[in-house]
C-alpha cells in the first residue's frame, strides 16, 4: 500500500510536473532545526517554479508520496529509521516510520509514476570498500528504476573513481549538467571528466525518454562556483572525519550520517551551508527537467 498526496496524484493525472524529494537528507543528513527549514524550503523552490513537490517517507508503515505538515514534522523532528529499499517491507509489517534514502525514494517515486528526483549527493562506493564491501544501494536501485536523479555528484567522502566505475558496470548513464567535469558534492569539481554533458533541461528530458523504462539516469549538477567549499579546507576536514569514524568504529548505514554530522561540526557549519546550497540548486534544476519532461 502506498499513500499518494492528492496534489501529487492530480498533477500526475494531468501531466503537470512533479519532483520527488528524499527524507534521509532531512532526518539523518542535516541537523535540527535547519533540517525542517530545508524540507519546507526545497518544497517551496518547486512550488515557485510551478512544480508539485513529492517528499517521500514511510509514516507508520505506509510509504507516503507527498507529505502533509504533520508528516514533515515527523521526518524532521522524530528519531526514525534510515530506510533503504530492503527496509520497506519490515517497516510496513511493523507499522514503523522511516526516512527514505535515495534508493528507497527513487524506488517509491517510480511506483507512483514520478520521473524526476532531486537530492544532495548520491550514495556510492565507500573508501575502503575493497575490504568492507560498503557500496550504497543507491547505485543498484538507480540502475533499475526509471527516475532521473539530480545530484551534485556523489558525496566526496566516497571513492569517486570506484563509484563511477560501478555506475558504468550497472549501465547507468551519467550526464554532466552544463559541465563535463563530475562534481564532488561540496566541491564544484572532482578529478574525473564525463563523456557527456547536457546544456539544457530539454536535452535531459530527451535522454530520459530514450532510456524509457529501462532504468534511471544520474544528472550531475555542480554546486555554483561561488557557493562551493574551499578545497584545502574541505580536504583537511575530511581527513579528520575519516580518522574520527575509524576511532569510533562506525560501520554500515551509520557511516554516511556520522561523517556528515562530524563534518558540519568540524567545519564550523560551513559544510552545512554548502550542503544546503547544492541541494537547493539540484531542486531547482530538477524542477526545470520535470517541466521539460511534461512538455515532450
Ligand atoms: N544527500 C545529502 N545528504 C544525505 C544524503 C544525500 O546531501 O544525507 C543521503 C541519501 O539519502 C543517500 C544516503 O541515499 O545519504 C547514502 O547513504 P548510504 O551511503 O548509507 O547508502
Ligand atoms: Mn553503506
Short mmCIF file of C-alpha atoms and ligand atoms in Angstrom, two decimals:
data_model
loop_
_atom_site.label_atom_id
_atom_site.label_comp_id
_atom_site.label_asym_id
_atom_site.label_seq_id
_atom_site.Cartn_x
_atom_site.Cartn_y
_atom_site.Cartn_z
CA UNK A 1 0.00 0.00 0.00
CA UNK A 2 1.18 3.49 -0.92
CA UNK A 3 -0.42 6.82 0.01
CA UNK A 4 -0.14 9.42 -2.75
CA UNK A 5 -0.95 13.00 -1.76
CA UNK A 6 -3.91 14.36 -3.77
CA UNK A 7 -1.86 17.32 -5.09
CA UNK A 8 0.71 14.85 -6.44
CA UNK A 9 -1.87 12.50 -7.93
CA UNK A 10 -3.77 15.39 -9.56
CA UNK A 11 -0.57 16.69 -11.14
CA UNK A 12 0.42 13.25 -12.42
CA UNK A 13 -3.07 12.66 -13.83
CA UNK A 14 -2.98 15.93 -15.76
CA UNK A 15 0.67 15.71 -16.91
CA UNK A 16 1.84 18.58 -14.72
CA UNK A 17 5.42 18.48 -13.34
CA UNK A 18 6.23 16.68 -10.09
CA UNK A 19 9.63 16.29 -8.41
CA UNK A 20 10.35 13.70 -5.72
CA UNK A 21 12.44 14.70 -2.69
CA UNK A 22 14.04 12.33 -0.22
CA UNK A 23 13.73 12.30 3.55
CA UNK A 24 17.01 10.75 4.75
CA UNK A 25 18.76 14.02 3.97
CA UNK A 26 16.24 15.67 6.31
CA UNK A 27 16.25 13.06 9.12
CA UNK A 28 19.87 11.92 9.03
CA UNK A 29 21.83 14.32 6.83
CA UNK A 30 21.06 17.77 8.24
CA UNK A 31 20.99 18.95 11.87
CA UNK A 32 17.85 20.17 13.64
CA UNK A 33 16.28 22.71 13.27
CA UNK A 34 17.81 23.56 9.89
CA UNK A 35 16.56 20.24 8.52
CA UNK A 36 12.91 21.22 8.96
CA UNK A 37 13.50 24.62 7.37
CA UNK A 38 15.28 22.89 4.48
CA UNK A 39 12.42 20.44 3.92
CA UNK A 40 9.97 23.34 3.66
CA UNK A 41 12.33 25.40 1.53
CA UNK A 42 13.01 22.62 -1.00
CA UNK A 43 9.25 22.22 -1.47
CA UNK A 44 8.82 25.98 -1.86
CA UNK A 45 11.54 26.19 -4.54
CA UNK A 46 9.49 23.70 -6.55
CA UNK A 47 6.15 25.45 -5.98
CA UNK A 48 7.68 28.77 -7.03
CA UNK A 49 8.56 27.13 -10.34
CA UNK A 50 5.07 25.67 -10.79
CA UNK A 51 6.15 22.15 -9.83
CA UNK A 52 4.41 19.93 -7.27
CA UNK A 53 6.76 18.63 -4.55
CA UNK A 54 6.54 14.98 -3.53
CA UNK A 55 8.67 14.49 -0.45
CA UNK A 56 8.74 10.76 0.25
CA UNK A 57 8.92 8.93 3.60
CA UNK A 58 7.38 5.96 5.36
CA UNK A 59 4.89 7.06 8.01
CA UNK A 60 3.61 4.36 10.39
CA UNK A 61 4.45 1.65 7.88
CA UNK A 62 2.88 3.38 4.86
CA UNK A 63 5.03 4.90 2.10
CA UNK A 64 3.80 8.48 1.65
CA UNK A 65 4.36 10.21 -1.69
CA UNK A 66 3.96 13.87 -0.77
CA UNK A 67 3.92 14.80 2.89
CA UNK A 68 1.49 16.95 4.85
CA UNK A 69 2.66 19.27 7.63
CA UNK A 70 2.43 16.60 10.32
CA UNK A 71 4.48 14.12 8.29
CA UNK A 72 7.15 16.73 7.55
CA UNK A 73 7.35 17.31 11.30
CA UNK A 74 7.85 13.56 11.85
CA UNK A 75 10.78 13.30 9.43
CA UNK A 76 12.42 16.46 10.76
CA UNK A 77 11.91 16.05 14.49
CA UNK A 78 11.43 12.39 15.39
CA UNK A 79 14.15 9.75 15.61
CA UNK A 80 13.06 7.49 12.78
CA UNK A 81 14.90 4.76 10.90
CA UNK A 82 17.07 5.35 7.85
CA UNK A 83 15.20 3.27 5.30
CA UNK A 84 16.62 1.79 2.14
CA UNK A 85 14.62 -0.46 -0.19
CA UNK A 86 15.30 -3.59 1.86
CA UNK A 87 13.79 -1.93 4.94
CA UNK A 88 10.43 -1.09 3.33
CA UNK A 89 8.71 -4.47 3.91
CA UNK A 90 9.90 -4.55 7.51
CA UNK A 91 8.65 -1.04 8.28
CA UNK A 92 5.35 -1.90 6.57
CA UNK A 93 4.78 -5.04 8.60
CA UNK A 94 5.79 -3.40 11.87
CA UNK A 95 3.95 -0.14 11.19
CA UNK A 96 7.10 1.90 11.75
CA UNK A 97 8.19 5.21 10.23
CA UNK A 98 11.37 5.66 8.21
CA UNK A 99 13.25 8.30 6.28
CA UNK A 100 13.88 7.06 2.75
CA UNK A 101 17.35 7.10 1.19
CA UNK A 102 17.96 7.90 -2.47
CA UNK A 103 17.45 4.20 -3.21
CA UNK A 104 14.11 3.90 -1.41
CA UNK A 105 12.89 7.31 -2.59
CA UNK A 106 13.66 6.55 -6.25
CA UNK A 107 12.03 3.13 -5.89
CA UNK A 108 8.83 4.60 -4.42
CA UNK A 109 8.79 7.59 -6.80
CA UNK A 110 8.88 5.18 -9.75
CA UNK A 111 5.98 3.19 -8.31
CA UNK A 112 3.95 6.40 -8.13
CA UNK A 113 4.89 7.37 -11.70
CA UNK A 114 7.23 10.24 -10.77
CA UNK A 115 10.22 10.50 -13.11
CA UNK A 116 12.41 13.24 -11.64
CA UNK A 117 14.04 13.29 -8.21
CA UNK A 118 16.35 15.77 -6.50
CA UNK A 119 18.78 15.02 -3.70
CA UNK A 120 22.05 16.45 -2.37
CA UNK A 121 24.64 13.83 -3.21
CA UNK A 122 24.11 10.30 -4.42
CA UNK A 123 25.44 7.45 -2.29
CA UNK A 124 28.16 5.28 -3.79
CA UNK A 125 31.23 3.18 -3.12
CA UNK A 126 32.84 3.99 0.22
CA UNK A 127 36.59 4.39 0.58
CA UNK A 128 37.98 1.06 1.71
CA UNK A 129 35.09 -0.83 0.09
CA UNK A 130 37.55 -3.41 -1.20
CA UNK A 131 37.58 -4.65 2.41
CA UNK A 132 34.20 -3.54 3.79
CA UNK A 133 32.08 -4.12 0.66
CA UNK A 134 30.30 -0.89 1.63
CA UNK A 135 28.56 0.25 -1.53
CA UNK A 136 25.28 2.16 -1.36
CA UNK A 137 22.15 0.50 -2.70
CA UNK A 138 21.54 3.88 -4.34
CA UNK A 139 23.61 2.67 -7.29
CA UNK A 140 21.79 -0.59 -7.93
CA UNK A 141 18.34 0.90 -7.49
CA UNK A 142 19.05 3.87 -9.79
CA UNK A 143 20.09 1.31 -12.41
CA UNK A 144 16.70 -0.41 -12.07
CA UNK A 145 14.03 2.30 -11.83
CA UNK A 146 13.12 4.90 -14.48
CA UNK A 147 13.98 8.02 -12.50
CA UNK A 148 16.35 10.90 -13.28
CA UNK A 149 18.31 11.64 -10.10
CA UNK A 150 19.65 15.19 -9.92
CA UNK A 151 22.61 15.33 -7.53
CA UNK A 152 25.87 17.21 -7.02
CA UNK A 153 27.70 14.03 -7.94
CA UNK A 154 28.40 11.66 -5.10
CA UNK A 155 29.41 12.72 -1.61
CA UNK A 156 33.15 13.45 -1.60
CA UNK A 157 33.61 11.21 1.45
CA UNK A 158 33.24 8.35 -1.04
CA UNK A 159 35.61 6.72 -3.50
CA UNK A 160 34.52 8.69 -6.56
CA UNK A 161 36.59 6.71 -9.08
CA UNK A 162 35.18 3.40 -7.88
CA UNK A 163 31.64 4.83 -7.83
CA UNK A 164 31.92 5.97 -11.46
CA UNK A 165 33.20 2.52 -12.42
CA UNK A 166 30.25 0.86 -10.70
CA UNK A 167 27.82 3.19 -12.46
CA UNK A 168 29.40 2.12 -15.74
CA UNK A 169 29.08 -1.58 -14.84
CA UNK A 170 25.45 -1.04 -13.85
CA UNK A 171 24.86 0.72 -17.17
CA UNK A 172 23.61 3.95 -15.62
CA UNK A 173 24.02 6.99 -17.91
CA UNK A 174 25.84 9.81 -16.10
CA UNK A 175 25.36 13.24 -17.66
CA UNK A 176 27.04 16.44 -16.54
CA UNK A 177 24.62 19.34 -16.37
CA UNK A 178 26.31 22.21 -18.20
CA UNK A 179 29.71 20.68 -17.37
CA UNK A 180 31.89 17.79 -18.45
CA UNK A 181 33.57 17.51 -15.06
CA UNK A 182 31.99 15.25 -12.48
CA UNK A 183 31.28 17.36 -9.37
CA UNK A 184 32.12 16.21 -5.87
CA UNK A 185 29.31 17.38 -3.63
CA UNK A 186 30.77 20.30 -1.60
CA UNK A 187 33.28 20.99 -4.38
CA UNK A 188 32.41 22.09 -7.87
CA UNK A 189 34.80 19.60 -9.43
CA UNK A 190 36.32 16.19 -8.91
CA UNK A 191 39.33 14.82 -10.79
CA UNK A 192 37.06 13.00 -13.22
CA UNK A 193 35.74 14.10 -16.57
CA UNK A 194 32.49 12.88 -18.06
CA UNK A 195 31.99 11.72 -21.60
CA UNK A 196 28.68 13.53 -21.99
CA UNK A 197 27.14 16.77 -20.88
CA UNK A 198 23.72 18.30 -21.45
CA UNK A 199 23.24 22.03 -21.72
CA UNK A 200 19.51 22.22 -21.14
CA UNK A 201 16.69 20.58 -19.23
CA UNK A 202 15.08 19.67 -22.57
CA UNK A 203 18.12 17.63 -23.51
CA UNK A 204 17.95 15.73 -20.23
CA UNK A 205 14.25 15.04 -20.83
CA UNK A 206 15.07 13.61 -24.25
CA UNK A 207 17.72 11.33 -22.73
CA UNK A 208 15.14 10.17 -20.16
CA UNK A 209 12.71 9.44 -22.96
CA UNK A 210 15.29 7.46 -24.91
CA UNK A 211 16.21 5.46 -21.82
CA UNK A 212 12.46 4.88 -21.34
CA UNK A 213 11.61 2.37 -18.64
CA UNK A 214 14.94 0.53 -18.66
CA UNK A 215 16.32 2.33 -15.65
CA UNK A 216 17.43 5.64 -14.26
CA UNK A 217 19.98 8.29 -15.14
CA UNK A 218 22.27 10.41 -12.99
CA UNK A 219 22.29 14.14 -13.69
CA UNK A 220 25.48 15.54 -12.16
CA UNK A 221 24.86 19.17 -11.26
CA UNK A 222 27.75 21.03 -9.60
CA UNK A 223 27.33 23.46 -6.75
CA UNK A 224 27.67 27.03 -8.14
CA UNK A 225 31.33 28.19 -8.07
CA UNK A 226 30.76 30.99 -5.59
CA UNK A 227 28.92 28.67 -3.19
CA UNK A 228 31.47 25.82 -3.19
CA UNK A 229 33.67 24.93 -0.23
CA UNK A 230 37.36 25.85 -0.37
CA UNK A 231 39.24 22.70 -1.45
CA UNK A 232 42.13 22.77 1.01
CA UNK A 233 39.82 23.25 3.96
CA UNK A 234 37.49 20.55 2.59
CA UNK A 235 40.37 18.06 2.33
CA UNK A 236 41.65 18.92 5.80
CA UNK A 237 38.25 18.48 7.47
CA UNK A 238 37.50 15.24 5.60
CA UNK A 239 40.79 13.73 6.80
CA UNK A 240 39.82 14.45 10.42
CA UNK A 241 36.36 12.96 9.77
CA UNK A 242 37.75 9.67 8.48
CA UNK A 243 40.04 9.42 11.49
CA UNK A 244 37.09 10.08 13.82
CA UNK A 245 34.91 7.44 12.11
CA UNK A 246 37.73 4.93 12.37
CA UNK A 247 38.28 5.71 16.05
CA UNK A 248 34.54 5.46 16.78
CA UNK A 249 34.30 2.15 14.89
CA UNK A 250 31.35 3.35 12.79
CA UNK A 251 30.11 0.78 10.28
CA UNK A 252 27.41 0.16 7.68
CA UNK A 253 24.47 2.52 7.30
CA UNK A 254 25.71 4.75 10.13
CA UNK A 255 28.83 5.78 8.20
CA UNK A 256 27.27 8.45 5.98
CA UNK A 257 25.22 10.20 8.75
CA UNK A 258 28.23 10.06 11.09
CA UNK A 259 30.59 11.65 8.57
CA UNK A 260 28.11 14.34 7.51
CA UNK A 261 27.39 15.32 11.11
CA UNK A 262 31.04 15.27 12.10
CA UNK A 263 31.98 17.41 9.11
CA UNK A 264 29.32 20.02 9.94
CA UNK A 265 30.85 20.45 13.39
CA UNK A 266 34.49 20.26 12.31
CA UNK A 267 33.90 22.87 9.60
CA UNK A 268 32.16 25.28 11.96
CA UNK A 269 28.94 24.92 9.97
CA UNK A 270 30.50 25.67 6.57
CA UNK A 271 29.77 22.23 5.14
CA UNK A 272 26.13 22.61 6.17
CA UNK A 273 25.72 25.87 4.25
CA UNK A 274 27.30 24.34 1.16
CA UNK A 275 25.18 21.18 1.50
CA UNK A 276 22.04 23.34 1.61
CA UNK A 277 23.18 25.42 -1.37
CA UNK A 278 23.98 22.43 -3.54
CA UNK A 279 20.70 20.76 -2.63
CA UNK A 280 18.71 23.93 -3.46
CA UNK A 281 20.49 24.07 -6.80
CA UNK A 282 19.60 20.43 -7.51
CA UNK A 283 15.96 21.00 -6.60
CA UNK A 284 15.81 23.98 -8.95
CA UNK A 285 17.35 22.07 -11.88
CA UNK A 286 15.06 19.09 -11.17
CA UNK A 287 12.09 21.48 -11.48
CA UNK A 288 13.27 22.52 -14.94
CA UNK A 289 13.78 18.90 -16.00
CA UNK A 290 10.34 17.83 -14.73
CA UNK A 291 8.79 20.75 -16.61
CA UNK A 292 10.66 19.83 -19.80
CA UNK A 293 9.62 16.19 -19.35
CA UNK A 294 5.94 17.14 -19.26
CA UNK A 295 6.33 19.21 -22.45
CA UNK A 296 7.90 16.43 -24.54
N1 LIG B 1 22.47 13.86 0.11
C1 LIG B 1 22.72 14.75 1.11
N2 LIG B 1 22.64 14.29 2.40
C2 LIG B 1 22.31 12.99 2.70
C3 LIG B 1 22.04 12.05 1.64
C4 LIG B 1 22.14 12.55 0.36
O1 LIG B 1 23.01 15.93 0.85
O2 LIG B 1 22.22 12.63 3.88
C5 LIG B 1 21.69 10.61 1.97
C6 LIG B 1 20.83 9.96 0.88
O3 LIG B 1 19.64 9.53 1.48
C7 LIG B 1 21.63 8.78 0.39
C8 LIG B 1 22.37 8.41 1.64
O4 LIG B 1 20.82 7.74 -0.09
O5 LIG B 1 22.81 9.71 2.11
C9 LIG B 1 23.50 7.44 1.37
O6 LIG B 1 23.61 6.55 2.45
P1 LIG B 1 24.47 5.20 2.30
O7 LIG B 1 25.86 5.67 1.99
O8 LIG B 1 24.39 4.53 3.67
O9 LIG B 1 23.83 4.39 1.25
MN1 LIG B 2 26.50 1.54 3.13
#
